[in-house]
Amino acid sequence: MLNGNARQVTDQLVESFDQVVSSGDLFLSKSLDEAHGIAHEIVEAGYPVVLTGGGDGTFVQMVTSITKEAKSRGQQPPRFGLLKLGTGNSLAWALGAGTSGEDVIADLARLSEQSAHRDFRLIEVQDLLTPFAGAGFDALGLKHFHEVRALLRHLPIVGKRATGALSYAISIPTRTIPELAIRRQMQVRIVNRGSEIIKLDRNGQATGTPIPSGEIVFEGVCIAALVSTIPYWGFGVKVFPFAESRPADRFCLRVVATHPLHVAAHMLSVWKGTYRHDDLLDFYADDVELEFDERTAIEIGGDPAGMTRSMRARLHPDPIRLIDYRAI
């Protein structure tokens, strides 16, 4: 299933896919309504493997729709795979998927119904199944990214080369960090709604007394509150360095209470996943509720998800089966 709005999904690429995929098995969607209809068709047809071609947002929408449709029919969802054709693609980094158009075609050609897979846990956020979500600088950064990318695409010469990475490289230091430095910081209360939460030290090791259900995990100002089951944000930024060591029944919760200028000054270590600070707080959790003192922008799977006064993040009980490109 290809996202027809993704920048890399060109007529030429669709033709290339047609040469690899059996007739009738290639779907192209340009809206959520079309995606939901395609999900219905996919479950109805009983496809054993479904590949999504787009960014993380495309994956989130299709996996959510297909999983819900399959559950309503009492069926097991198919195995899923990701073809990197969108912006960011944190899952592509986590799964070893190709990172260019040529790599994507190669990935597709070597897949089979028996391709190796692994069980993968997702987080349920506002009725969507996602590998990551958050509030604060990530949601603000996405807003600025889309604004800068739209501007660049209208410029001569530069527009044709306005990649997602370039747009992020411009928008974060020139728009997001300066705005965070002068605006009122986000006020949030995070409450444990599930099993005991494990607090981590700077090295990702358990520390202190576990936080029981119903207790406050964090209350105060911060520039971001994030949840994830994978290490990466877009473009291989290792925002969740302890995700690879997390228990299978937990996701990572990270609260960034450091000053935005301090984060900006250490962007290289943030990118590598080596950034540490006393006000950078990490936990392993399975169900938390974020309560904001005012309507706050959130993102789910790298896509803006509107403004809200609260965000519930719960580990989805059923793992999905994901194609592991490193094992093919």
XYZ file of C-alpha atoms in Angstrom:
328
model
C 0.000 0.000 0.000
C 1.623 3.231 -1.161
C 0.921 6.698 0.170
C 0.266 8.679 -2.993
C 1.140 11.904 -1.169
C 4.654 10.763 -0.226
C 7.319 12.741 -2.108
C 9.159 9.645 -3.336
C 6.004 7.948 -4.653
C 6.323 9.044 -8.281
C 4.691 7.635 -11.417
C 8.018 6.020 -12.296
C 8.238 4.338 -8.894
C 4.664 3.063 -9.136
C 5.518 1.551 -12.538
C 8.572 -0.128 -10.987
C 6.402 -1.565 -8.229
C 3.940 -2.859 -10.817
C 6.742 -4.942 -12.335
C 7.489 -6.603 -8.982
C 4.055 -6.902 -7.378
C 1.351 -9.199 -8.760
C -1.502 -7.525 -10.606
C -4.195 -6.241 -8.271
C -1.974 -6.381 -5.188
C -0.715 -2.794 -5.400
C -2.851 -0.170 -3.658
C -2.385 3.602 -3.862
C -4.020 5.898 -1.312
C -4.191 9.690 -1.211
C -6.591 10.176 1.716
C -7.552 8.627 5.054
C -10.915 7.531 3.659
C -9.162 5.696 0.828
C -6.755 4.119 3.327
C -9.624 2.819 5.475
C -11.294 1.354 2.393
C -8.047 -0.319 1.350
C -7.649 -1.779 4.851
C -11.098 -3.365 4.502
C -10.139 -4.859 1.111
C -6.838 -6.196 2.454
C -8.445 -8.011 5.384
C -11.288 -9.259 3.179
C -8.776 -10.736 0.713
C -6.730 -12.381 3.476
C -3.299 -11.124 2.416
C -0.600 -12.760 4.597
C 1.851 -9.835 4.251
C 1.119 -6.114 3.912
C 3.811 -3.557 3.073
C 3.259 0.150 3.638
C 5.114 2.607 1.416
C 5.370 6.032 3.027
C 6.552 7.464 6.303
C 5.807 6.456 9.871
C 2.407 8.147 9.661
C 1.370 5.917 6.748
C 2.426 2.862 8.732
C 0.483 4.020 11.809
C -2.742 4.639 9.891
C -2.650 1.368 7.935
C -1.603 -0.885 10.818
C -4.301 0.650 13.018
C -7.026 0.255 10.383
C -6.035 -3.277 9.363
C -5.587 -4.492 12.949
C -8.999 -3.136 13.993
C -10.674 -4.591 10.897
C -9.083 -8.007 11.469
C -10.048 -7.995 15.152
C -13.673 -7.159 14.298
C -13.721 -10.291 12.111
C -11.956 -12.505 14.635
C -8.950 -12.847 12.304
C -5.244 -12.608 12.957
C -3.739 -9.473 11.375
C -1.220 -10.065 8.574
C 2.486 -9.523 8.934
C 3.563 -5.977 8.180
C 6.598 -4.484 6.500
C 7.787 -0.952 5.879
C 9.059 0.507 2.623
C 10.847 3.810 3.248
C 9.135 6.309 0.978
C 8.228 9.143 3.334
C 9.831 11.636 5.683
C 11.688 10.655 8.842
C 11.042 6.910 8.773
C 12.142 6.036 12.292
C 10.874 2.488 11.773
C 13.077 2.042 8.704
C 16.104 2.670 10.922
C 14.829 0.241 13.549
C 14.084 -2.544 11.060
C 17.021 -2.154 8.675
C 14.857 -1.165 5.693
C 16.445 0.490 2.665
C 16.861 4.260 2.690
C 16.707 5.099 -1.025
C 14.321 4.465 -3.897
C 16.618 1.776 -5.314
C 16.900 0.128 -1.893
C 13.110 0.064 -1.554
C 12.684 -1.813 -4.841
C 15.426 -4.229 -3.764
C 13.717 -4.750 -0.389
C 10.439 -5.502 -2.144
C 11.995 -7.918 -4.633
C 13.634 -10.077 -1.946
C 10.573 -10.391 0.257
C 8.467 -13.527 0.318
C 5.593 -14.924 2.362
C 8.198 -16.779 4.434
C 10.363 -13.724 5.140
C 11.656 -13.524 8.706
C 9.639 -11.449 11.111
C 9.683 -10.474 14.761
C 7.000 -9.604 17.257
C 6.797 -5.871 17.798
C 4.938 -3.866 20.421
C 3.091 -0.666 19.621
C 1.587 2.012 21.844
C -2.085 2.941 21.680
C -2.403 6.735 21.662
C -5.726 8.467 20.925
C -7.034 5.251 19.249
C -3.979 4.908 16.985
C -1.295 2.205 17.170
C 2.122 3.812 16.933
C 5.783 3.124 17.766
C 6.165 6.629 19.240
C 4.270 9.786 20.178
C 4.800 12.913 22.218
C 4.018 16.458 23.212
C 6.283 19.485 23.258
C 9.268 20.153 21.026
C 8.607 17.163 18.768
C 5.088 18.341 17.900
C 6.291 21.946 17.535
C 9.251 20.786 15.460
C 6.918 18.923 13.100
C 4.821 22.050 12.624
C 7.911 24.101 11.769
C 9.250 21.342 9.529
C 6.106 21.313 7.394
C 6.135 25.114 7.141
C 9.789 25.243 6.068
C 9.437 22.366 3.620
C 6.414 24.026 1.991
C 8.408 27.249 1.632
C 11.467 25.516 0.180
C 9.411 23.641 -2.383
C 8.280 26.929 -3.893
C 11.841 28.167 -4.386
C 13.562 27.744 -7.779
C 16.369 25.157 -7.946
C 16.299 24.544 -4.176
C 12.712 23.272 -4.302
C 13.653 20.207 -6.320
C 16.289 19.308 -3.733
C 14.259 20.159 -0.631
C 14.578 16.870 1.188
C 13.062 16.161 4.578
C 16.501 16.168 6.191
C 17.280 19.616 4.777
C 13.959 20.997 5.994
C 14.596 19.655 9.495
C 18.168 20.980 9.471
C 16.822 24.459 8.748
C 13.648 24.455 10.839
C 14.944 23.090 14.156
C 17.787 25.601 14.801
C 16.063 28.599 13.181
C 12.445 28.099 14.255
C 11.909 25.449 16.928
C 14.790 26.091 19.338
C 14.384 29.911 19.337
C 10.639 29.632 19.937
C 11.127 27.167 22.789
C 13.685 29.496 24.361
C 11.255 32.413 24.645
C 7.821 30.820 24.974
C 6.162 29.578 28.154
C 7.254 25.997 28.745
C 4.783 23.137 28.734
C 3.250 22.293 32.116
C 2.389 18.601 32.431
C 1.388 16.069 35.044
C 2.139 12.448 34.167
C 0.163 9.817 36.086
C 0.819 6.074 36.127
C -2.344 4.258 34.998
C -0.815 0.813 34.690
C 1.795 -1.478 36.224
C 4.669 -0.244 38.364
C 6.890 2.210 36.512
C 10.658 1.746 36.579
C 12.815 4.869 36.822
C 16.172 4.745 35.021
C 19.514 6.340 35.794
C 21.854 7.970 33.260
C 23.053 4.544 32.108
C 19.575 3.118 31.609
C 19.670 1.030 34.774
C 16.750 0.755 37.200
C 17.066 3.108 40.149
C 14.973 4.054 43.157
C 11.608 2.643 44.178
C 9.140 1.629 41.435
C 6.223 4.025 41.015
C 2.867 2.311 41.726
C -0.341 2.717 39.745
C -2.192 5.952 40.404
C 0.905 7.848 41.508
C 2.341 10.929 39.821
C 5.418 10.144 37.727
C 6.275 13.762 36.918
C 4.692 17.141 37.508
C 6.204 20.400 36.343
C 7.493 22.227 33.298
C 9.381 20.550 30.467
C 10.017 21.008 26.771
C 8.880 17.503 25.807
C 7.188 14.366 27.110
C 7.696 11.392 24.796
C 6.823 7.679 24.586
C 8.344 5.047 22.292
C 9.083 1.362 21.767
C 11.945 2.064 19.331
C 15.248 3.953 19.745
C 14.871 6.338 16.821
C 13.072 9.507 15.920
C 13.190 10.577 12.265
C 16.440 10.447 10.263
C 18.120 8.100 12.733
C 18.078 10.519 15.685
C 18.447 8.245 18.717
C 16.041 10.008 21.071
C 15.329 6.831 23.072
C 18.738 5.211 23.688
C 17.345 2.784 26.279
C 14.569 1.394 24.060
C 16.665 -1.556 22.917
C 17.042 -2.718 26.531
C 13.431 -2.201 27.595
C 11.382 -5.145 28.932
C 8.965 -6.560 26.360
C 5.997 -5.425 28.444
C 7.073 -1.789 28.712
C 7.634 1.273 26.526
C 10.056 4.131 27.091
C 8.816 7.332 28.695
C 11.189 10.297 28.418
C 10.651 13.725 29.982
C 12.950 16.477 28.702
C 13.026 19.161 31.412
C 16.360 20.642 30.338
C 16.597 24.161 28.882
C 16.108 24.185 25.093
C 19.354 26.096 24.539
C 21.260 23.387 26.411
C 19.694 20.783 24.147
C 20.582 22.890 21.095
C 24.201 23.142 22.222
C 24.425 19.351 22.433
C 22.580 18.374 19.250
C 25.320 15.983 18.139
C 25.068 13.955 21.346
C 21.260 14.104 21.122
C 21.530 12.685 17.598
C 23.819 9.871 18.738
C 21.755 9.048 21.826
C 24.550 9.958 24.249
C 23.024 13.184 25.633
C 22.672 13.033 29.425
C 21.433 15.567 31.990
C 19.946 15.471 35.488
C 16.750 16.969 34.060
C 16.488 14.339 31.339
C 14.231 11.723 32.950
C 13.717 8.188 31.655
C 11.240 5.493 32.691
C 9.852 2.140 31.584
C 6.040 2.158 31.698
C 3.030 0.420 30.162
C 0.211 2.927 30.691
C 0.477 6.642 31.438
C -1.757 9.675 31.182
C -0.344 13.087 30.346
C -2.429 15.995 31.659
C -1.626 19.494 30.362
C -2.606 22.798 31.957
C -3.713 24.095 28.543
C -4.434 22.705 25.099
C -1.135 21.366 23.790
C 0.040 20.135 20.386
C 0.848 16.425 20.169
C 2.265 14.172 17.473
C 1.553 10.496 16.832
C 3.904 8.499 14.648
C 5.538 11.658 13.352
C 2.289 13.268 12.196
C 0.652 16.262 13.902
C -2.371 15.057 15.906
C -3.990 18.324 16.935
C -4.336 20.065 20.279
C -5.468 18.377 23.492
C -5.600 18.754 27.285
C -4.638 15.108 27.844
C -2.911 12.205 26.120
C -3.222 8.553 27.152
C -0.461 6.155 26.096
C -0.984 2.418 26.668
C 1.094 -0.510 25.486
C -1.108 -2.401 23.041
C -1.688 -5.915 24.424
C -1.171 -7.755 21.132
C 2.210 -7.630 19.380
C 2.178 -7.214 15.619
C 4.447 -9.231 13.350
C 6.948 -7.061 11.486
C 9.273 -8.011 8.623
C 12.874 -7.917 9.867
C 14.995 -6.818 6.896
C 18.219 -7.630 8.725
C 17.234 -11.300 8.764
C 16.329 -11.535 5.066
